[in-house]
Every structure is written in C-alpha cells, then in structure tokens.
PDB file of C-alpha atoms and ligand atoms in Angstrom:
ATOM      1  CA  UNK A   1       4.413 -20.019  43.086  1.00  0.00           C
ATOM      2  CA  UNK A   2       3.688 -17.233  45.559  1.00  0.00           C
ATOM      3  CA  UNK A   3       6.422 -14.640  46.047  1.00  0.00           C
ATOM      4  CA  UNK A   4       7.024 -13.058  49.431  1.00  0.00           C
ATOM      5  CA  UNK A   5       8.736  -9.742  48.797  1.00  0.00           C
ATOM      6  CA  UNK A   6      10.616  -7.410  51.098  1.00  0.00           C
ATOM      7  CA  UNK A   7       9.452  -3.946  50.039  1.00  0.00           C
ATOM      8  CA  UNK A   8      12.300  -2.113  51.767  1.00  0.00           C
ATOM      9  CA  UNK A   9      12.007   0.651  54.354  1.00  0.00           C
ATOM     10  CA  UNK A  10       9.924   3.193  52.441  1.00  0.00           C
ATOM     11  CA  UNK A  11      11.764   4.836  49.554  1.00  0.00           C
ATOM     12  CA  UNK A  12      10.325   2.974  46.536  1.00  0.00           C
ATOM     13  CA  UNK A  13      13.750   3.026  44.868  1.00  0.00           C
ATOM     14  CA  UNK A  14      15.002   0.783  47.654  1.00  0.00           C
ATOM     15  CA  UNK A  15      12.889  -2.098  46.379  1.00  0.00           C
ATOM     16  CA  UNK A  16      15.018  -4.782  44.698  1.00  0.00           C
ATOM     17  CA  UNK A  17      14.842  -5.066  40.920  1.00  0.00           C
ATOM     18  CA  UNK A  18      13.458  -8.582  41.321  1.00  0.00           C
ATOM     19  CA  UNK A  19      10.840  -7.478  43.858  1.00  0.00           C
ATOM     20  CA  UNK A  20       9.701  -4.692  41.548  1.00  0.00           C
ATOM     21  CA  UNK A  21       9.443  -6.984  38.535  1.00  0.00           C
ATOM     22  CA  UNK A  22       7.315  -9.490  40.462  1.00  0.00           C
ATOM     23  CA  UNK A  23       5.026  -6.750  41.827  1.00  0.00           C
ATOM     24  CA  UNK A  24       4.629  -5.257  38.347  1.00  0.00           C
ATOM     25  CA  UNK A  25       3.687  -8.665  36.906  1.00  0.00           C
ATOM     26  CA  UNK A  26       1.296  -9.661  39.713  1.00  0.00           C
ATOM     27  CA  UNK A  27      -2.452 -10.271  39.341  1.00  0.00           C
ATOM     28  CA  UNK A  28      -3.021 -10.295  43.105  1.00  0.00           C
ATOM     29  CA  UNK A  29      -1.055  -8.242  45.646  1.00  0.00           C
ATOM     30  CA  UNK A  30      -1.399  -8.614  49.405  1.00  0.00           C
ATOM     31  CA  UNK A  31       0.594  -5.914  51.186  1.00  0.00           C
ATOM     32  CA  UNK A  32       1.067  -4.671  54.739  1.00  0.00           C
ATOM     33  CA  UNK A  33      -0.646  -1.315  54.295  1.00  0.00           C
ATOM     34  CA  UNK A  34       0.287  -0.005  57.718  1.00  0.00           C
ATOM     35  CA  UNK A  35       3.973   0.168  56.814  1.00  0.00           C
ATOM     36  CA  UNK A  36       4.608  -0.499  53.133  1.00  0.00           C
ATOM     37  CA  UNK A  37       4.841   2.690  51.085  1.00  0.00           C
ATOM     38  CA  UNK A  38       1.971   2.480  48.529  1.00  0.00           C
ATOM     39  CA  UNK A  39       4.401   3.977  45.970  1.00  0.00           C
ATOM     40  CA  UNK A  40       6.080   0.555  45.894  1.00  0.00           C
ATOM     41  CA  UNK A  41       2.922  -0.680  44.125  1.00  0.00           C
ATOM     42  CA  UNK A  42       2.806   2.111  41.551  1.00  0.00           C
ATOM     43  CA  UNK A  43       3.981  -0.119  38.724  1.00  0.00           C
ATOM     44  CA  UNK A  44       1.244  -2.708  39.354  1.00  0.00           C
ATOM     45  CA  UNK A  45      -0.799  -3.791  36.335  1.00  0.00           C
ATOM     46  CA  UNK A  46      -4.068  -2.043  35.703  1.00  0.00           C
ATOM     47  CA  UNK A  47      -6.731  -4.261  37.170  1.00  0.00           C
ATOM     48  CA  UNK A  48      -4.374  -5.983  39.617  1.00  0.00           C
ATOM     49  CA  UNK A  49      -6.306  -6.926  42.733  1.00  0.00           C
ATOM     50  CA  UNK A  50      -4.767  -5.227  45.778  1.00  0.00           C
ATOM     51  CA  UNK A  51      -5.468  -6.312  49.385  1.00  0.00           C
ATOM     52  CA  UNK A  52      -4.274  -4.521  52.521  1.00  0.00           C
ATOM     53  CA  UNK A  53      -3.363  -7.150  55.106  1.00  0.00           C
ATOM     54  CA  UNK A  54      -3.795  -4.597  57.923  1.00  0.00           C
ATOM     55  CA  UNK A  55      -7.513  -5.398  57.672  1.00  0.00           C
ATOM     56  CA  UNK A  56      -7.103  -9.169  57.389  1.00  0.00           C
ATOM     57  CA  UNK A  57      -6.306 -12.017  59.769  1.00  0.00           C
ATOM     58  CA  UNK A  58      -4.001 -14.921  58.933  1.00  0.00           C
ATOM     59  CA  UNK A  59      -6.869 -17.104  57.632  1.00  0.00           C
ATOM     60  CA  UNK A  60      -8.024 -14.364  55.282  1.00  0.00           C
ATOM     61  CA  UNK A  61      -4.525 -13.715  53.955  1.00  0.00           C
ATOM     62  CA  UNK A  62      -4.027 -17.407  53.248  1.00  0.00           C
ATOM     63  CA  UNK A  63      -7.492 -17.698  51.722  1.00  0.00           C
ATOM     64  CA  UNK A  64      -6.932 -14.815  49.291  1.00  0.00           C
ATOM     65  CA  UNK A  65      -3.472 -16.030  48.301  1.00  0.00           C
ATOM     66  CA  UNK A  66      -4.297 -19.722  47.954  1.00  0.00           C
ATOM     67  CA  UNK A  67      -7.512 -19.138  45.991  1.00  0.00           C
ATOM     68  CA  UNK A  68      -5.754 -16.850  43.526  1.00  0.00           C
ATOM     69  CA  UNK A  69      -2.811 -19.222  43.207  1.00  0.00           C
ATOM     70  CA  UNK A  70      -5.154 -22.117  42.393  1.00  0.00           C
ATOM     71  CA  UNK A  71      -6.813 -20.015  39.717  1.00  0.00           C
ATOM     72  CA  UNK A  72      -3.397 -19.704  38.098  1.00  0.00           C
ATOM     73  CA  UNK A  73      -2.988 -16.044  39.041  1.00  0.00           C
ATOM     74  CA  UNK A  74       0.348 -14.474  39.897  1.00  0.00           C
ATOM     75  CA  UNK A  75       0.375 -13.699  43.605  1.00  0.00           C
ATOM     76  CA  UNK A  76       2.781 -11.552  45.629  1.00  0.00           C
ATOM     77  CA  UNK A  77       2.820 -10.951  49.376  1.00  0.00           C
ATOM     78  CA  UNK A  78       4.587  -7.681  50.123  1.00  0.00           C
ATOM     79  CA  UNK A  79       6.162  -7.089  53.537  1.00  0.00           C
ATOM     80  CA  UNK A  80       7.882  -4.007  54.858  1.00  0.00           C
ATOM     81  CA  UNK A  81      11.688  -4.022  55.095  1.00  0.00           C
ATOM     82  CA  UNK A  82      12.674  -7.669  54.971  1.00  0.00           C
ATOM     83  CA  UNK A  83      10.064 -10.308  55.830  1.00  0.00           C
ATOM     84  CA  UNK A  84      12.510 -12.178  58.084  1.00  0.00           C
ATOM     85  CA  UNK A  85      12.504  -9.394  60.697  1.00  0.00           C
ATOM     86  CA  UNK A  86       9.230  -9.167  62.695  1.00  0.00           C
ATOM     87  CA  UNK A  87       7.356 -10.049  59.515  1.00  0.00           C
ATOM     88  CA  UNK A  88       5.021 -12.744  60.920  1.00  0.00           C
ATOM     89  CA  UNK A  89       6.259 -14.498  57.843  1.00  0.00           C
ATOM     90  CA  UNK A  90       6.933 -18.029  59.103  1.00  0.00           C
ATOM     91  CA  UNK A  91       3.290 -18.717  59.983  1.00  0.00           C
ATOM     92  CA  UNK A  92       2.244 -17.893  56.432  1.00  0.00           C
ATOM     93  CA  UNK A  93       4.916 -20.138  54.919  1.00  0.00           C
ATOM     94  CA  UNK A  94       3.877 -22.986  57.220  1.00  0.00           C
ATOM     95  CA  UNK A  95       0.253 -22.658  56.118  1.00  0.00           C
ATOM     96  CA  UNK A  96       1.291 -22.708  52.457  1.00  0.00           C
ATOM     97  CA  UNK A  97       3.387 -25.825  53.148  1.00  0.00           C
ATOM     98  CA  UNK A  98       0.299 -27.500  54.623  1.00  0.00           C
ATOM     99  CA  UNK A  99      -1.656 -26.581  51.521  1.00  0.00           C
ATOM    100  CA  UNK A 100       1.124 -27.821  49.257  1.00  0.00           C
ATOM    101  CA  UNK A 101       1.536 -24.383  47.668  1.00  0.00           C
ATOM    102  CA  UNK A 102       5.013 -23.378  46.575  1.00  0.00           C
ATOM    103  CA  UNK A 103       6.526 -20.020  47.414  1.00  0.00           C
ATOM    104  CA  UNK A 104       9.826 -18.218  47.473  1.00  0.00           C
ATOM    105  CA  UNK A 105      11.195 -15.172  49.264  1.00  0.00           C
ATOM    106  CA  UNK A 106      12.751 -12.061  47.762  1.00  0.00           C
ATOM    107  CA  UNK A 107      14.688 -10.248  50.477  1.00  0.00           C
ATOM    108  CA  UNK A 108      14.379  -6.528  51.093  1.00  0.00           C
ATOM    109  CA  UNK A 109      16.319  -3.710  52.723  1.00  0.00           C
ATOM    110  CA  UNK A 110      15.346  -3.906  56.379  1.00  0.00           C
ATOM    111  CA  UNK A 111      14.612  -0.660  58.181  1.00  0.00           C
ATOM    112  CA  UNK A 112      17.570  -1.293  60.470  1.00  0.00           C
ATOM    113  CA  UNK A 113      19.932  -1.057  57.510  1.00  0.00           C
ATOM    114  CA  UNK A 114      18.147   1.995  56.120  1.00  0.00           C
ATOM    115  CA  UNK A 115      18.534   3.535  59.580  1.00  0.00           C
ATOM    116  CA  UNK A 116      22.318   3.050  59.529  1.00  0.00           C
ATOM    117  CA  UNK A 117      22.340   4.639  56.070  1.00  0.00           C
ATOM    118  CA  UNK A 118      20.408   7.749  57.052  1.00  0.00           C
ATOM    119  CA  UNK A 119      22.491   8.125  60.216  1.00  0.00           C
ATOM    120  CA  UNK A 120      25.637   7.627  58.091  1.00  0.00           C
ATOM    121  CA  UNK A 121      26.797   5.183  60.777  1.00  0.00           C
ATOM    122  CA  UNK A 122      28.544   1.832  60.890  1.00  0.00           C
ATOM    123  CA  UNK A 123      27.147  -0.586  63.474  1.00  0.00           C
ATOM    124  CA  UNK A 124      30.350  -2.625  63.831  1.00  0.00           C
ATOM    125  CA  UNK A 125      33.194  -0.271  64.718  1.00  0.00           C
ATOM    126  CA  UNK A 126      36.510  -1.968  65.601  1.00  0.00           C
ATOM    127  CA  UNK A 127      37.097  -1.943  69.384  1.00  0.00           C
ATOM    128  CA  UNK A 128      33.623  -0.482  69.981  1.00  0.00           C
ATOM    129  CA  UNK A 129      31.172  -3.212  69.029  1.00  0.00           C
ATOM    130  CA  UNK A 130      31.418  -6.209  66.753  1.00  0.00           C
ATOM    131  CA  UNK A 131      27.954  -7.484  67.573  1.00  0.00           C
ATOM    132  CA  UNK A 132      24.528  -6.205  66.593  1.00  0.00           C
ATOM    133  CA  UNK A 133      21.450  -7.147  68.592  1.00  0.00           C
ATOM    134  CA  UNK A 134      18.049  -6.770  66.958  1.00  0.00           C
ATOM    135  CA  UNK A 135      15.316  -6.844  69.550  1.00  0.00           C
ATOM    136  CA  UNK A 136      12.137  -5.214  70.749  1.00  0.00           C
ATOM    137  CA  UNK A 137      10.560  -4.246  74.050  1.00  0.00           C
ATOM    138  CA  UNK A 138       7.972  -6.354  75.695  1.00  0.00           C
ATOM    139  CA  UNK A 139       4.692  -4.664  74.836  1.00  0.00           C
ATOM    140  CA  UNK A 140       1.306  -6.178  74.159  1.00  0.00           C
ATOM    141  CA  UNK A 141       3.123  -9.338  73.111  1.00  0.00           C
ATOM    142  CA  UNK A 142       5.756 -10.956  75.346  1.00  0.00           C
ATOM    143  CA  UNK A 143       9.458 -11.557  74.693  1.00  0.00           C
ATOM    144  CA  UNK A 144      11.114 -14.831  75.840  1.00  0.00           C
ATOM    145  CA  UNK A 145      12.367 -14.411  79.445  1.00  0.00           C
ATOM    146  CA  UNK A 146      16.038 -14.884  78.582  1.00  0.00           C
ATOM    147  CA  UNK A 147      15.917 -11.922  76.215  1.00  0.00           C
ATOM    148  CA  UNK A 148      15.120  -9.170  78.674  1.00  0.00           C
ATOM    149  CA  UNK A 149      16.453  -5.806  77.562  1.00  0.00           C
ATOM    150  CA  UNK A 150      18.439  -5.459  80.808  1.00  0.00           C
ATOM    151  CA  UNK A 151      20.247  -8.737  80.101  1.00  0.00           C
ATOM    152  CA  UNK A 152      20.980  -7.892  76.479  1.00  0.00           C
ATOM    153  CA  UNK A 153      22.355  -4.511  77.580  1.00  0.00           C
ATOM    154  CA  UNK A 154      25.115  -6.239  79.543  1.00  0.00           C
ATOM    155  CA  UNK A 155      26.970  -6.972  76.317  1.00  0.00           C
ATOM    156  CA  UNK A 156      27.329  -3.288  75.402  1.00  0.00           C
ATOM    157  CA  UNK A 157      26.774  -4.406  71.827  1.00  0.00           C
ATOM    158  CA  UNK A 158      25.109  -2.220  69.228  1.00  0.00           C
ATOM    159  CA  UNK A 159      21.400  -2.506  69.975  1.00  0.00           C
ATOM    160  CA  UNK A 160      18.601  -1.944  67.502  1.00  0.00           C
ATOM    161  CA  UNK A 161      15.190  -1.851  69.067  1.00  0.00           C
ATOM    162  CA  UNK A 162      12.121  -2.324  66.894  1.00  0.00           C
ATOM    163  CA  UNK A 163       8.464  -1.683  67.657  1.00  0.00           C
ATOM    164  CA  UNK A 164       9.181   0.275  70.826  1.00  0.00           C
ATOM    165  CA  UNK A 165       9.021   4.024  70.108  1.00  0.00           C
ATOM    166  CA  UNK A 166       5.977   4.314  72.362  1.00  0.00           C
ATOM    167  CA  UNK A 167       7.876   3.075  75.425  1.00  0.00           C
ATOM    168  CA  UNK A 168      11.010   5.221  75.443  1.00  0.00           C
ATOM    169  CA  UNK A 169      11.045   5.900  79.203  1.00  0.00           C
ATOM    170  CA  UNK A 170      10.888   2.230  80.038  1.00  0.00           C
ATOM    171  CA  UNK A 171      13.322   1.351  77.291  1.00  0.00           C
ATOM    172  CA  UNK A 172      16.037   3.727  78.483  1.00  0.00           C
ATOM    173  CA  UNK A 173      15.646   2.833  82.153  1.00  0.00           C
ATOM    174  CA  UNK A 174      15.945  -0.861  81.340  1.00  0.00           C
ATOM    175  CA  UNK A 175      19.106  -0.300  79.322  1.00  0.00           C
ATOM    176  CA  UNK A 176      20.618   1.787  82.108  1.00  0.00           C
ATOM    177  CA  UNK A 177      19.591  -0.854  84.677  1.00  0.00           C
ATOM    178  CA  UNK A 178      21.372  -3.396  82.475  1.00  0.00           C
ATOM    179  CA  UNK A 179      24.639  -1.484  82.672  1.00  0.00           C
ATOM    180  CA  UNK A 180      24.660   0.986  79.793  1.00  0.00           C
ATOM    181  CA  UNK A 181      25.940   4.350  81.021  1.00  0.00           C
ATOM    182  CA  UNK A 182      23.278   7.108  80.995  1.00  0.00           C
ATOM    183  CA  UNK A 183      25.494   9.084  78.595  1.00  0.00           C
ATOM    184  CA  UNK A 184      25.446   6.289  75.975  1.00  0.00           C
ATOM    185  CA  UNK A 185      24.454   7.823  72.640  1.00  0.00           C
ATOM    186  CA  UNK A 186      21.063   6.955  71.152  1.00  0.00           C
ATOM    187  CA  UNK A 187      19.341   7.819  67.898  1.00  0.00           C
ATOM    188  CA  UNK A 188      15.673   7.389  67.109  1.00  0.00           C
ATOM    189  CA  UNK A 189      14.829   7.349  63.425  1.00  0.00           C
ATOM    190  CA  UNK A 190      11.222   7.831  62.424  1.00  0.00           C
ATOM    191  CA  UNK A 191      10.231   6.561  58.958  1.00  0.00           C
ATOM    192  CA  UNK A 192      13.756   6.154  57.630  1.00  0.00           C
ATOM    193  CA  UNK A 193      13.918   7.015  53.885  1.00  0.00           C
ATOM    194  CA  UNK A 194      10.312   8.346  53.737  1.00  0.00           C
ATOM    195  CA  UNK A 195       9.775  12.012  52.796  1.00  0.00           C
ATOM    196  CA  UNK A 196       8.694  12.750  56.397  1.00  0.00           C
ATOM    197  CA  UNK A 197      11.701  10.983  57.947  1.00  0.00           C
ATOM    198  CA  UNK A 198      12.896  12.427  61.259  1.00  0.00           C
ATOM    199  CA  UNK A 199      16.020  11.811  63.327  1.00  0.00           C
ATOM    200  CA  UNK A 200      16.252  12.492  67.055  1.00  0.00           C
ATOM    201  CA  UNK A 201      19.650  12.143  68.724  1.00  0.00           C
ATOM    202  CA  UNK A 202      20.435  12.101  72.411  1.00  0.00           C
ATOM    203  CA  UNK A 203      21.675   9.917  75.244  1.00  0.00           C
ATOM    204  CA  UNK A 204      19.948   7.234  77.265  1.00  0.00           C
ATOM    205  CA  UNK A 205      19.404   9.913  79.911  1.00  0.00           C
ATOM    206  CA  UNK A 206      17.511  12.366  77.703  1.00  0.00           C
ATOM    207  CA  UNK A 207      16.198  10.507  74.632  1.00  0.00           C
ATOM    208  CA  UNK A 208      12.749   9.697  76.034  1.00  0.00           C
ATOM    209  CA  UNK A 209      11.959  13.387  76.614  1.00  0.00           C
ATOM    210  CA  UNK A 210      13.255  14.369  73.173  1.00  0.00           C
ATOM    211  CA  UNK A 211      11.196  11.678  71.433  1.00  0.00           C
ATOM    212  CA  UNK A 212       8.101  12.719  73.363  1.00  0.00           C
ATOM    213  CA  UNK A 213       8.688  16.352  72.371  1.00  0.00           C
ATOM    214  CA  UNK A 214       9.037  15.303  68.742  1.00  0.00           C
ATOM    215  CA  UNK A 215       5.691  13.498  69.029  1.00  0.00           C
ATOM    216  CA  UNK A 216       7.102  10.196  67.758  1.00  0.00           C
ATOM    217  CA  UNK A 217       5.199   7.151  69.013  1.00  0.00           C
ATOM    218  CA  UNK A 218       5.454   4.635  66.177  1.00  0.00           C
ATOM    219  CA  UNK A 219       7.256   3.572  62.986  1.00  0.00           C
ATOM    220  CA  UNK A 220      10.620   4.366  64.489  1.00  0.00           C
ATOM    221  CA  UNK A 221      13.753   2.460  65.352  1.00  0.00           C
ATOM    222  CA  UNK A 222      15.924   3.128  68.371  1.00  0.00           C
ATOM    223  CA  UNK A 223      19.637   2.444  67.965  1.00  0.00           C
ATOM    224  CA  UNK A 224      21.897   2.483  70.984  1.00  0.00           C
ATOM    225  CA  UNK A 225      25.632   2.284  71.514  1.00  0.00           C
ATOM    226  CA  UNK A 226      29.003   3.946  71.304  1.00  0.00           C
ATOM    227  CA  UNK A 227      29.122   3.228  67.562  1.00  0.00           C
ATOM    228  CA  UNK A 228      27.296   6.576  67.466  1.00  0.00           C
ATOM    229  CA  UNK A 229      30.361   8.194  69.071  1.00  0.00           C
ATOM    230  CA  UNK A 230      33.670   9.117  67.436  1.00  0.00           C
ATOM    231  CA  UNK A 231      36.094   6.958  69.376  1.00  0.00           C
ATOM    232  CA  UNK A 232      37.177   3.826  67.510  1.00  0.00           C
ATOM    233  CA  UNK A 233      40.153   2.022  65.952  1.00  0.00           C
ATOM    234  CA  UNK A 234      40.807   2.041  62.220  1.00  0.00           C
ATOM    235  CA  UNK A 235      39.967  -1.286  60.604  1.00  0.00           C
ATOM    236  CA  UNK A 236      42.644  -3.851  59.869  1.00  0.00           C
ATOM    237  CA  UNK A 237      41.020  -4.465  56.507  1.00  0.00           C
ATOM    238  CA  UNK A 238      42.510  -1.292  55.027  1.00  0.00           C
ATOM    239  CA  UNK A 239      45.535  -1.058  57.338  1.00  0.00           C
ATOM    240  CA  UNK A 240      48.655  -0.824  55.192  1.00  0.00           C
ATOM    241  CA  UNK A 241      50.659  -2.913  57.695  1.00  0.00           C
ATOM    242  CA  UNK A 242      48.143  -5.749  57.669  1.00  0.00           C
ATOM    243  CA  UNK A 243      48.075  -8.350  54.926  1.00  0.00           C
ATOM    244  CA  UNK A 244      44.875  -9.724  53.492  1.00  0.00           C
ATOM    245  CA  UNK A 245      44.233 -12.330  50.816  1.00  0.00           C
ATOM    246  CA  UNK A 246      44.118  -9.503  48.286  1.00  0.00           C
ATOM    247  CA  UNK A 247      46.707  -7.101  49.614  1.00  0.00           C
ATOM    248  CA  UNK A 248      50.283  -7.958  50.694  1.00  0.00           C
ATOM    249  CA  UNK A 249      51.731  -6.107  53.689  1.00  0.00           C
ATOM    250  CA  UNK A 250      54.712  -3.753  53.497  1.00  0.00           C
ATOM    251  CA  UNK A 251      57.319  -6.490  53.705  1.00  0.00           C
ATOM    252  CA  UNK A 252      55.710  -8.743  51.244  1.00  0.00           C
TER     253      UNK A 252
HETATM  254  N1  SAH B   1      10.221  -6.278  58.518  1.00  0.00           N
HETATM  255  C1  SAH B   1      10.442  -4.895  58.909  1.00  0.00           C
HETATM  256  C2  SAH B   1      10.091  -4.648  60.381  1.00  0.00           C
HETATM  257  C3  SAH B   1       8.621  -4.841  60.670  1.00  0.00           C
HETATM  258  S1  SAH B   1       8.210  -4.492  62.333  1.00  0.00           S
HETATM  259  C4  SAH B   1      11.882  -4.513  58.585  1.00  0.00           C
HETATM  260  O1  SAH B   1      12.682  -5.358  58.153  1.00  0.00           O
HETATM  261  O2  SAH B   1      12.212  -3.335  58.746  1.00  0.00           O
HETATM  262  C5  SAH B   1       7.736  -2.813  62.264  1.00  0.00           C
HETATM  263  C6  SAH B   1       8.756  -1.948  62.986  1.00  0.00           C
HETATM  264  O3  SAH B   1       9.875  -1.783  62.147  1.00  0.00           O
HETATM  265  C7  SAH B   1       8.291  -0.545  63.301  1.00  0.00           C
HETATM  266  O4  SAH B   1       7.600  -0.474  64.529  1.00  0.00           O
HETATM  267  C8  SAH B   1       9.594   0.193  63.406  1.00  0.00           C
HETATM  268  O5  SAH B   1      10.226  -0.102  64.633  1.00  0.00           O
HETATM  269  C9  SAH B   1      10.401  -0.498  62.321  1.00  0.00           C
HETATM  270  N2  SAH B   1      10.326   0.195  61.018  1.00  0.00           N
HETATM  271  C10 SAH B   1       9.784  -0.246  59.868  1.00  0.00           C
HETATM  272  N3  SAH B   1       9.989   0.626  58.876  1.00  0.00           N
HETATM  273  C11 SAH B   1      10.691   1.655  59.403  1.00  0.00           C
HETATM  274  C12 SAH B   1      11.264   2.855  58.875  1.00  0.00           C
HETATM  275  N4  SAH B   1      11.135   3.187  57.595  1.00  0.00           N
HETATM  276  N5  SAH B   1      11.954   3.654  59.729  1.00  0.00           N
HETATM  277  C13 SAH B   1      12.123   3.336  61.017  1.00  0.00           C
HETATM  278  N6  SAH B   1      11.620   2.209  61.569  1.00  0.00           N
HETATM  279  C14 SAH B   1      10.923   1.384  60.772  1.00  0.00           C
END
C-alpha cells in the first residue's frame, strides 16, 4: 500500500496527524522538493531513503515506488498542499492501477486554504460571492479553451489563481477584460505559512507593479474579488431571526 500524502502549505504543523505518522514510519519517501517544506520530513526514520521528485520524471517516480513496494517497504509519496490540486497525481495513480499496486490518499491543507487563513479572509461572503474558482493562467502548458480567465471573470466569483505569479500584468488585464472592475481588490500571498511568507495587497489596476517591486515571481497565489472588501451581509446561519435545524427562531 503506497500512501499519497498532502504535506500542507509549508508550516510543518499543518501536516495532518495521519500524514505525519505515515511519513515517520516510511522506509522510502518520494517528495516534491521544489515546494514541500523539508521540515515535514524531520520525523523520518534514520536510514529512510528520500527521493526528490523535482529531479525525476514520471517513469522514475513509479519505478522507485513500485520497486520498494514489491520489496515490502513502506512507501509514501508526499505532495505539497493537497495532491488533488495541480498535483499531477492522477497519472501516478493510473500507473499504479496498471501495475496492480494499491494506494490511498491522505488529504492535506491546500495552499489556497492557508492563503485565506493568513489573509484572515472568508472566500464566501453572503451577497458578495458564494462561488470559488480555482484556476491558473495559461503558461507553458495550455488551459482548456472554455476556461479562459476572461470568461471565468464574468462570474465575479472569488478567484484563486495558482502557478501564475510570473504573469501578473497579463493576469490583471485579462480579468479586467473579462469584466472585473480595475479597483477590484487583489492579494498575492507568497509562501503562505512559511517563515519568509509575504503578502502584497492592491487592486487589479496596481497589483502587477507591486508584485514586481516585491520581486515575487513564483510560489505565490493570487486571490481576487470583493470578498477582500468590507461590504457584505451578515450570514443567516447566526441570524437570530432565522431558524436552523439546531436553533429555533424568535417565535419558536
Ligand atoms: N497541490 C498544491 C498546489 C501545487 S501547484 C496545493 O494544494 O496547494 C504549485 C502552486 O501552488 C504554486 O505555483 C503556487 O501558486 C501555489 N502554492 C503552493 N504552496 C504555496 C504557498 N505556501 N503559498 C502560496 N502559494 C502556494
């Protein structure tokens, strides 16, 4: 049984208890060294074999994991955040299926949730946005044509843009072209929950310049929308005139 583990956004204390136990028990660890905080592996057994997948292609990753698994070793594959978000995770699971090797997945705290935490924001404010779009810019790898940033912007939903800190000019002009007002608030969070975390706030009109000035080109998330503003309705959930399954309203 190979365990895929979401390592969380950076702070090693944001690893799940289950993820930590499996890492600490592992004989072979394959981790995404470009993004996973090495501190997440600090509890690994002495003599555990550690591979950085940044230097490996898919065949090599599968080879290392399947060989170890067949030798009866405990194998973990550690991804940043949660493997389900831009983790290139499916292709590994499919290869293990072909090989008849069992695996499971331990979820992690995705960087987009850590970003909300460090911004002390809520993505789904009543009357502002009840929808969250996770996406990325078209860069070296394409995005399906129906998911162009301009088209997604039309919804005025909360937008979380991965893998795109190097293209801030293009990103903001596309969102404005799609109908977001230039004064829409934006935050760029670099390395959320790491010791060198940085937060840059601005609007679609000025964020690209601010991010350039800050020298941020990678490992950052861009979040866009009026959820970053202060204008919203209180939730019905805690409204004293609104009944819920747990709480009766004023007149019973
Ligand atoms: N599976 C990961 C995302 C991997 S894609 C997750 O769930 O978070 C890599 C991209 O994620 C980076 O380019 C950046 O946009 C974002 N990212 C990962 N860790 C981050 C962090 N600590 N702070 C801000 N953005 C982060």
